[in-house]
Coordinates of C-alpha atoms in Angstrom, one line a residue:
M1 CA 99.6 91.8 115.4
K2 CA 97.7 88.5 113.8
P3 CA 99.1 87.4 111.0
K4 CA 97.2 87.9 107.4
R5 CA 95.4 84.7 106.3
Q6 CA 96.9 83.6 103.1
A7 CA 94.7 82.9 99.9
V8 CA 96.0 81.5 96.7
I9 CA 94.0 82.2 93.5
A10 CA 94.4 79.8 90.7
G11 CA 93.6 81.8 87.4
G12 CA 94.6 85.6 86.4
G13 CA 91.9 86.5 84.7
I14 CA 89.2 89.0 85.2
A15 CA 87.4 86.8 87.9
G16 CA 91.1 86.2 89.7
L17 CA 92.5 89.9 89.4
T18 CA 89.0 91.2 90.9
T19 CA 89.3 88.5 93.7
A20 CA 92.6 89.5 94.4
I21 CA 91.6 93.4 94.8
V22 CA 88.8 92.4 96.9
L23 CA 90.9 90.0 99.4
C24 CA 93.7 92.4 99.8
Q25 CA 91.4 95.2 100.8
K26 CA 89.9 92.6 103.5
N27 CA 93.7 92.2 104.5
W28 CA 94.5 89.1 103.3
Q29 CA 97.9 88.0 101.9
V30 CA 97.0 87.1 98.5
T31 CA 99.3 84.7 95.6
V32 CA 97.5 84.7 91.9
I33 CA 99.1 82.2 89.8
E34 CA 98.5 82.4 86.4
Q35 CA 99.6 79.6 83.8
A36 CA 100.0 81.9 80.8
A37 CA 103.4 83.6 80.3
E38 CA 101.9 87.1 81.3
F39 CA 98.6 88.6 82.7
S40 CA 96.6 89.5 79.5
E41 CA 93.2 89.3 77.7
V42 CA 92.1 88.6 74.4
G43 CA 91.4 91.8 72.3
A44 CA 87.5 91.6 72.4
G45 CA 84.9 94.0 74.0
L46 CA 83.0 93.6 77.2
Q47 CA 79.6 95.0 77.7
L48 CA 79.8 95.9 81.9
S49 CA 76.2 96.7 83.4
P50 CA 75.2 99.0 86.2
N51 CA 75.5 95.9 88.8
G52 CA 79.3 95.7 87.7
V53 CA 80.2 99.0 87.3
V54 CA 79.1 99.9 90.8
L55 CA 81.1 97.2 92.1
L56 CA 84.0 98.4 90.3
E57 CA 83.4 102.0 91.4
G58 CA 83.7 100.6 95.1
L59 CA 87.0 98.7 94.1
G60 CA 88.7 102.0 92.9
V61 CA 88.9 100.6 89.4
M62 CA 86.6 102.9 87.4
P63 CA 88.8 106.0 87.5
L64 CA 91.5 103.6 85.6
L65 CA 89.0 102.9 82.9
E66 CA 87.7 106.7 82.1
D67 CA 90.2 107.1 79.6
T68 CA 89.0 104.3 77.1
L69 CA 85.5 103.1 78.0
F70 CA 82.7 103.9 75.9
E71 CA 79.1 104.6 77.0
P72 CA 76.3 103.4 74.2
E73 CA 73.8 106.0 73.8
A74 CA 71.2 103.1 73.5
V75 CA 70.5 99.6 73.6
E76 CA 68.8 98.3 70.2
M77 CA 67.5 95.4 68.4
R78 CA 67.5 95.3 64.7
Y79 CA 67.0 92.6 61.7
G80 CA 70.2 91.1 60.7
S81 CA 69.2 90.9 57.0
S82 CA 67.6 94.3 56.4
G83 CA 69.1 96.4 59.3
N84 CA 65.6 97.7 60.3
R85 CA 65.3 98.6 63.9
I86 CA 63.0 96.7 66.2
F87 CA 63.3 99.2 68.9
S88 CA 65.6 101.3 70.7
L89 CA 66.1 102.5 74.4
P90 CA 68.2 105.5 75.3
L91 CA 71.0 103.9 77.8
R92 CA 73.0 106.7 79.0
Q93 CA 71.1 108.8 81.5
A94 CA 68.5 106.3 81.8
A95 CA 70.8 103.8 83.2
V96 CA 72.2 105.8 86.0
Q97 CA 68.6 107.3 86.9
R98 CA 67.0 103.6 87.1
W99 CA 69.8 101.4 88.0
G100 CA 72.3 103.8 90.0
A101 CA 75.3 103.3 87.6
R102 CA 76.6 103.6 84.0
Y103 CA 76.5 100.9 81.4
I104 CA 79.7 100.9 79.6
N105 CA 81.9 98.8 77.2
V106 CA 85.1 98.3 77.7
Y107 CA 88.1 96.3 75.8
R108 CA 89.0 93.4 77.7
P109 CA 92.9 94.1 77.7
D110 CA 92.0 97.7 79.1
L111 CA 90.0 96.2 81.9
V112 CA 92.8 93.7 82.8
T113 CA 95.2 96.8 82.7
A114 CA 93.1 98.4 85.0
L115 CA 92.9 95.9 87.6
L116 CA 96.5 95.1 87.8
T117 CA 97.0 99.1 88.2
R118 CA 94.8 99.0 91.0
L119 CA 96.6 96.2 92.7
D120 CA 100.0 97.7 92.4
V121 CA 99.6 99.2 95.8
F122 CA 99.4 95.7 97.2
L123 CA 102.2 94.8 95.5
D124 CA 104.1 97.6 96.4
N125 CA 103.4 96.7 100.5
G126 CA 104.1 93.1 99.8
Q127 CA 100.4 91.8 100.6
L128 CA 100.3 90.5 96.9
Q129 CA 102.3 88.2 94.7
L130 CA 101.6 87.6 90.9
I131 CA 103.2 84.6 89.6
N132 CA 103.2 83.9 85.9
G133 CA 103.8 80.4 83.9
Q134 CA 103.0 78.3 86.6
R135 CA 99.4 76.2 86.9
V136 CA 97.9 75.2 90.1
T137 CA 97.0 71.4 89.5
G138 CA 95.0 70.6 92.6
Y139 CA 94.6 70.7 96.1
R140 CA 95.1 68.4 99.5
Q141 CA 93.3 69.3 102.8
S142 CA 92.5 68.1 106.3
P143 CA 90.9 69.9 109.1
Q144 CA 94.4 71.7 110.0
Q145 CA 95.9 72.4 106.7
L146 CA 95.4 73.2 102.8
E147 CA 97.9 72.5 100.6
V148 CA 97.9 74.0 97.0
L149 CA 99.7 72.0 94.5
V150 CA 101.5 73.4 91.5
D151 CA 102.9 72.2 88.4
T152 CA 106.5 72.9 89.2
G153 CA 105.9 70.6 92.1
E154 CA 105.8 73.2 94.5
T155 CA 103.3 72.7 97.7
R156 CA 102.0 76.0 99.1
N157 CA 100.2 76.3 102.5
A158 CA 97.2 78.4 102.7
D159 CA 94.0 79.2 104.4
L160 CA 91.9 79.6 101.0
L161 CA 92.2 78.4 97.5
V162 CA 90.0 80.2 95.1
G163 CA 89.2 78.2 91.4
A164 CA 89.1 81.2 89.1
D165 CA 90.7 79.1 86.3
G166 CA 87.8 79.1 83.8
I167 CA 85.2 76.7 82.4
Q168 CA 87.9 74.0 82.2
S169 CA 88.9 74.6 85.7
T170 CA 91.2 72.0 87.4
I171 CA 89.9 72.8 90.7
R172 CA 86.4 72.3 89.8
Q173 CA 87.4 68.8 88.1
Q174 CA 88.7 67.7 91.1
M175 CA 86.0 68.9 93.4
H176 CA 83.2 67.5 90.8
G177 CA 84.9 65.0 88.7
N178 CA 86.0 65.2 85.0
T179 CA 82.8 66.0 83.3
A180 CA 83.0 67.8 79.8
P181 CA 81.2 70.8 79.3
R182 CA 78.0 70.5 77.0
F183 CA 78.6 71.9 73.1
T184 CA 75.4 74.2 72.7
G185 CA 75.5 74.2 68.9
N186 CA 76.5 77.5 68.5
V187 CA 80.1 79.0 67.2
A188 CA 80.7 82.7 67.6
W189 CA 83.0 84.6 65.6
R190 CA 84.4 87.9 67.2
A191 CA 86.9 90.7 65.9
V192 CA 87.9 94.2 66.7
V193 CA 88.2 96.7 64.1
P194 CA 88.8 100.5 63.6
L195 CA 85.6 102.7 63.2
A196 CA 87.4 104.5 60.6
A197 CA 87.6 101.2 58.4
T198 CA 83.8 100.5 58.2
G199 CA 83.2 103.9 56.5
V200 CA 79.7 104.5 55.6
H201 CA 78.3 101.4 57.0
S202 CA 79.8 101.9 60.4
P203 CA 77.6 100.5 63.2
P204 CA 75.6 103.0 65.6
P205 CA 77.0 104.1 68.8
T206 CA 74.8 101.7 70.5
A207 CA 74.8 98.1 72.1
C208 CA 73.1 96.8 69.2
I209 CA 71.7 93.1 68.7
W210 CA 71.4 92.0 65.2
T211 CA 68.8 89.1 65.0
G212 CA 68.3 86.6 62.4
A213 CA 67.3 83.0 61.4
G214 CA 69.7 80.5 63.3
K215 CA 72.1 83.2 64.1
H216 CA 72.7 86.8 65.8
A217 CA 75.5 89.4 66.1
V218 CA 76.0 92.3 68.3
T219 CA 78.0 95.3 67.6
T220 CA 79.6 98.0 70.1
R221 CA 82.0 100.4 70.5
V222 CA 85.4 100.3 72.7
R223 CA 88.4 102.2 73.3
S224 CA 86.8 105.7 73.5
G225 CA 84.5 104.8 70.8
N226 CA 87.1 104.7 68.2
W227 CA 86.8 100.6 67.5
V228 CA 84.3 98.3 66.9
N229 CA 83.6 95.4 68.8
F230 CA 81.9 92.6 66.4
V231 CA 80.5 89.1 67.8
G232 CA 78.5 86.9 65.6
V233 CA 77.0 83.6 66.8
V234 CA 75.9 81.1 64.2
E235 CA 74.0 77.7 64.8
Q236 CA 76.1 74.7 63.5
D237 CA 77.1 71.3 64.6
S238 CA 80.2 70.5 62.5
W239 CA 83.0 72.6 64.3
R240 CA 83.3 72.2 67.9
E241 CA 86.8 73.4 68.6
E242 CA 87.2 75.6 71.8
G243 CA 89.3 78.1 72.6
W244 CA 89.8 82.1 72.3
R245 CA 92.6 82.5 69.7
I246 CA 91.5 79.9 66.8
R247 CA 91.5 82.0 63.8
G248 CA 89.1 81.7 60.7
T249 CA 89.0 83.5 57.4
T250 CA 87.0 86.3 55.8
E251 CA 85.5 84.0 53.7
Q252 CA 84.3 81.9 56.5
A253 CA 82.8 84.6 58.3
L254 CA 81.4 86.0 55.6
D255 CA 79.6 82.8 54.2
D256 CA 77.7 82.6 57.6
F257 CA 76.6 86.1 57.2
N258 CA 76.2 86.7 53.4
D259 CA 72.9 87.9 53.2
W260 CA 72.8 90.4 55.9
S261 CA 73.0 94.1 56.2
P262 CA 76.3 95.8 54.9
T263 CA 76.9 97.4 58.2
V264 CA 77.5 93.8 59.7
T265 CA 79.4 92.4 56.7
Q266 CA 81.5 95.6 56.4
C267 CA 82.9 94.7 60.2
I268 CA 83.8 91.1 58.9
K269 CA 85.4 92.6 55.8
S270 CA 87.4 95.4 57.7
A271 CA 88.8 93.0 60.1
T272 CA 92.4 91.8 59.6
E273 CA 92.0 89.2 62.4
L274 CA 89.0 87.2 62.9
Y275 CA 88.7 84.4 65.6
R276 CA 85.8 81.9 66.3
W277 CA 85.2 79.6 69.3
A278 CA 82.5 76.8 70.0
L279 CA 80.4 78.1 72.7
Y280 CA 80.0 75.7 75.5
D281 CA 78.3 75.7 79.0
R282 CA 77.4 73.4 82.1
L283 CA 74.4 72.8 84.1
P284 CA 74.5 74.7 87.5
L285 CA 76.7 73.1 90.2
S286 CA 75.3 71.3 93.4
H287 CA 78.0 73.1 95.4
W288 CA 81.0 75.3 94.7
S289 CA 83.3 74.7 97.6
D290 CA 85.0 72.0 99.3
G291 CA 86.3 73.0 102.5
R292 CA 88.6 76.0 102.2
V293 CA 88.6 75.6 98.4
V294 CA 85.8 77.7 96.6
L295 CA 84.8 78.4 92.8
L296 CA 83.8 81.7 91.0
G297 CA 83.3 82.7 87.7
D298 CA 83.6 80.6 84.9
A299 CA 84.8 77.6 86.8
A300 CA 81.6 77.7 88.7
H301 CA 78.7 78.9 86.2
P302 CA 79.7 79.4 82.5
M303 CA 77.1 81.1 80.7
L304 CA 76.3 82.0 77.2
P305 CA 77.1 85.6 76.1
S306 CA 73.6 86.5 75.2
M307 CA 73.2 88.6 78.3
A308 CA 76.7 90.1 78.5
Q309 CA 76.8 89.0 82.1
G310 CA 80.2 86.6 81.9
A311 CA 82.3 89.0 83.5
V312 CA 80.1 91.1 85.8
Q313 CA 78.9 88.2 87.5
S314 CA 82.6 87.1 88.2
I315 CA 82.7 90.4 89.6
E316 CA 79.8 90.1 91.6
D317 CA 81.1 86.8 92.9
A318 CA 84.5 88.2 94.0
C319 CA 82.7 91.1 95.9
T320 CA 80.2 88.4 97.7
L321 CA 83.3 86.4 98.4
G322 CA 85.2 89.3 99.9
N323 CA 82.2 90.3 102.3
L324 CA 82.0 86.8 103.4
L325 CA 85.7 86.5 104.3
S326 CA 86.1 90.0 105.8
P327 CA 87.7 90.2 109.4
E328 CA 84.2 90.9 110.6
S329 CA 82.5 88.0 108.8
L330 CA 85.3 85.7 110.3
N331 CA 84.7 86.6 113.7
T332 CA 81.9 84.5 113.3
N333 CA 82.6 82.2 110.4
D334 CA 85.2 80.2 109.7
V335 CA 86.9 80.1 106.2
A336 CA 84.8 76.9 105.1
E337 CA 81.7 78.4 106.0
A338 CA 82.2 81.4 104.2
C339 CA 82.9 79.5 101.3
G340 CA 79.7 77.5 101.4
Q341 CA 77.6 80.6 101.8
L342 CA 79.2 82.2 98.6
F343 CA 77.1 79.3 96.7
A344 CA 74.2 79.7 99.1
R345 CA 74.0 83.3 98.3
R346 CA 75.0 83.3 94.5
I347 CA 73.3 80.5 92.8
S348 CA 70.1 81.1 92.3
R349 CA 71.3 84.4 90.7
T350 CA 73.8 82.9 88.2
S351 CA 71.5 79.8 87.5
R352 CA 68.8 82.5 86.6
V353 CA 71.3 84.4 84.2
Q354 CA 72.4 81.5 82.8
K355 CA 69.0 80.1 82.0
V356 CA 68.0 83.5 80.5
S357 CA 71.3 83.7 78.4
A358 CA 70.4 80.6 76.8
K359 CA 66.4 81.6 76.6
N360 CA 67.7 84.6 74.7
M361 CA 70.4 82.9 72.4
K362 CA 67.0 81.0 71.0
L363 CA 65.1 84.1 70.8
F364 CA 67.5 85.9 69.0
H365 CA 67.7 83.2 66.6
T366 CA 64.0 82.7 65.7
R367 CA 63.3 81.6 62.3
G368 CA 60.8 82.1 59.9
R369 CA 59.3 86.0 59.2
I370 CA 55.9 85.2 60.8
M371 CA 57.7 83.9 64.0
Q372 CA 59.8 87.0 64.1
K373 CA 57.1 89.1 63.6
A374 CA 55.0 87.3 66.4
R375 CA 58.2 87.2 69.0
F376 CA 59.5 90.9 68.1
E377 CA 56.4 93.2 67.0
P378 CA 55.5 93.0 71.0
A379 CA 59.0 94.5 71.7
R380 CA 58.7 97.1 68.7
I381 CA 55.4 98.5 70.0
A382 CA 56.7 98.6 73.8
G383 CA 59.8 100.4 72.7
Y384 CA 57.3 103.1 71.4
L385 CA 54.6 103.1 73.6
A386 CA 56.0 101.6 77.3
P387 CA 59.5 101.6 77.0
W388 CA 59.5 101.3 80.8
A389 CA 58.3 97.8 80.3
L390 CA 61.4 96.9 78.6
Y391 CA 63.8 98.7 81.0
G392 CA 61.8 96.7 84.0
M393 CA 62.9 93.5 82.2
N394 CA 66.4 94.1 83.6
D395 CA 65.7 95.8 86.9
W396 CA 66.6 92.2 88.6
L397 CA 69.7 92.3 87.2
Y398 CA 70.9 95.6 87.0
G399 CA 69.2 96.9 90.3
E400 CA 70.7 94.5 92.4
R401 CA 73.8 95.3 94.9
F402 CA 76.2 93.2 96.7

C-alpha cells in the first residue's frame, strides 16, 4: 500500500481541527501542533449559518453538538437605546427551507469538544497526532522536501504544511513579510451569562442585533438556550490591546452602554467575567500558498464579526482544501498546485465577506436619528411587506455549497 501523505497543521483552533478531520478523511497522515497547553477555546458564543452547518453535517460533527446547540427563533434588529424592533425574520424552519440547513448558535468550547471527539477515531487508528505546548516557527522547502520548524528545535518532514495559526500567523509572516494588521477603531466586549441571571430583562430567543450611534451589540443564546452570549462593539481609538483573554470591568462596559435598553445593560451587570479585545483586520492577500505551504482561516482572511462568518469561512476553507487534496484530485494535481487552487477558489468569496462585514459594522453604528431612520426604515418595511427580500440578501452566502 502506498504510504499516506504527511500533513502538519500549525494551530489547533476551529480551523486547524476541522482541517485535521477533512485530511484524515482523505487518507492523509496528520499532525496538529498547538502552542497552548491544551486544545481549548475561549468561552464565547458562535453563530453557525447554514453554509457551515451543512459542512459539519458532512464531517460527522453535528450529532456531537445536538445536546448543546440552540436554534434561534428569528434574526432581528432593534434600536439599542429604546429596544424597539426594526425587523424580525423567522429563522428555524425558514433556514432549512431556503438554504437547506439549520442556523444554530453554539458555545465555542462545545464546538472544539465536538471536533476533538470526531477526531478520536483517527487518534485510535494512528492516523492523527495532536501535540500541545509547541509552536510551528517556520518552514524550509525545496522541490524535493518540505521541512516544518518547531520551537523545540525539532524539524519535521511533511508533504503539506497548513497555517491555521490565526491573525498573527507565523506562517503568513514568513510567506508575506512582517506586516501588522490594521486596527479598525473598534473594541469588542464579550460575556456569557446564565439566562436566569438576566431575569425580566432576558434577551429574546433570537439572533438579535442592537444598533446605535458608534456602537452595536449582539445577543444570542447558547448551551441549549440556558446561557446568553453578549458581544458589544464600540468605536474608540484610545485602547488597542489585542487578545481574547483581557479582562475589563463592569463599570467600563456599562459606561460604553449606559443609555441603552435594560436588556443590554442587564447582560453586562449579570456577567461575572467581562472581556474586551481590539478588533483588527487585514487587506486581502495576493496569495495564500508558497509551494506546499498554505494558509486558511484567520491566517488568510481575518474578518470583523459583523456577519458572524469567521468560524464558518474557516470551515469552508478546510473542506475546499480537502477536496483539492483528495486522492482523486491528486491523481492530476500535485500538492503545490492544489494549495494554489485553494486561493483561486476562495479569494473572491472571502474578500466579499470581509467587505460586507466592514460595511455592516458601519451600518450598525449609524449616528443621528435622521440617518438611522433613513437607513433602517426600508428594512423595517420590508420585514412586514417583503421579508423574502431580506432573506434574499444572504442567499449568496448561506446557499453556497462546497
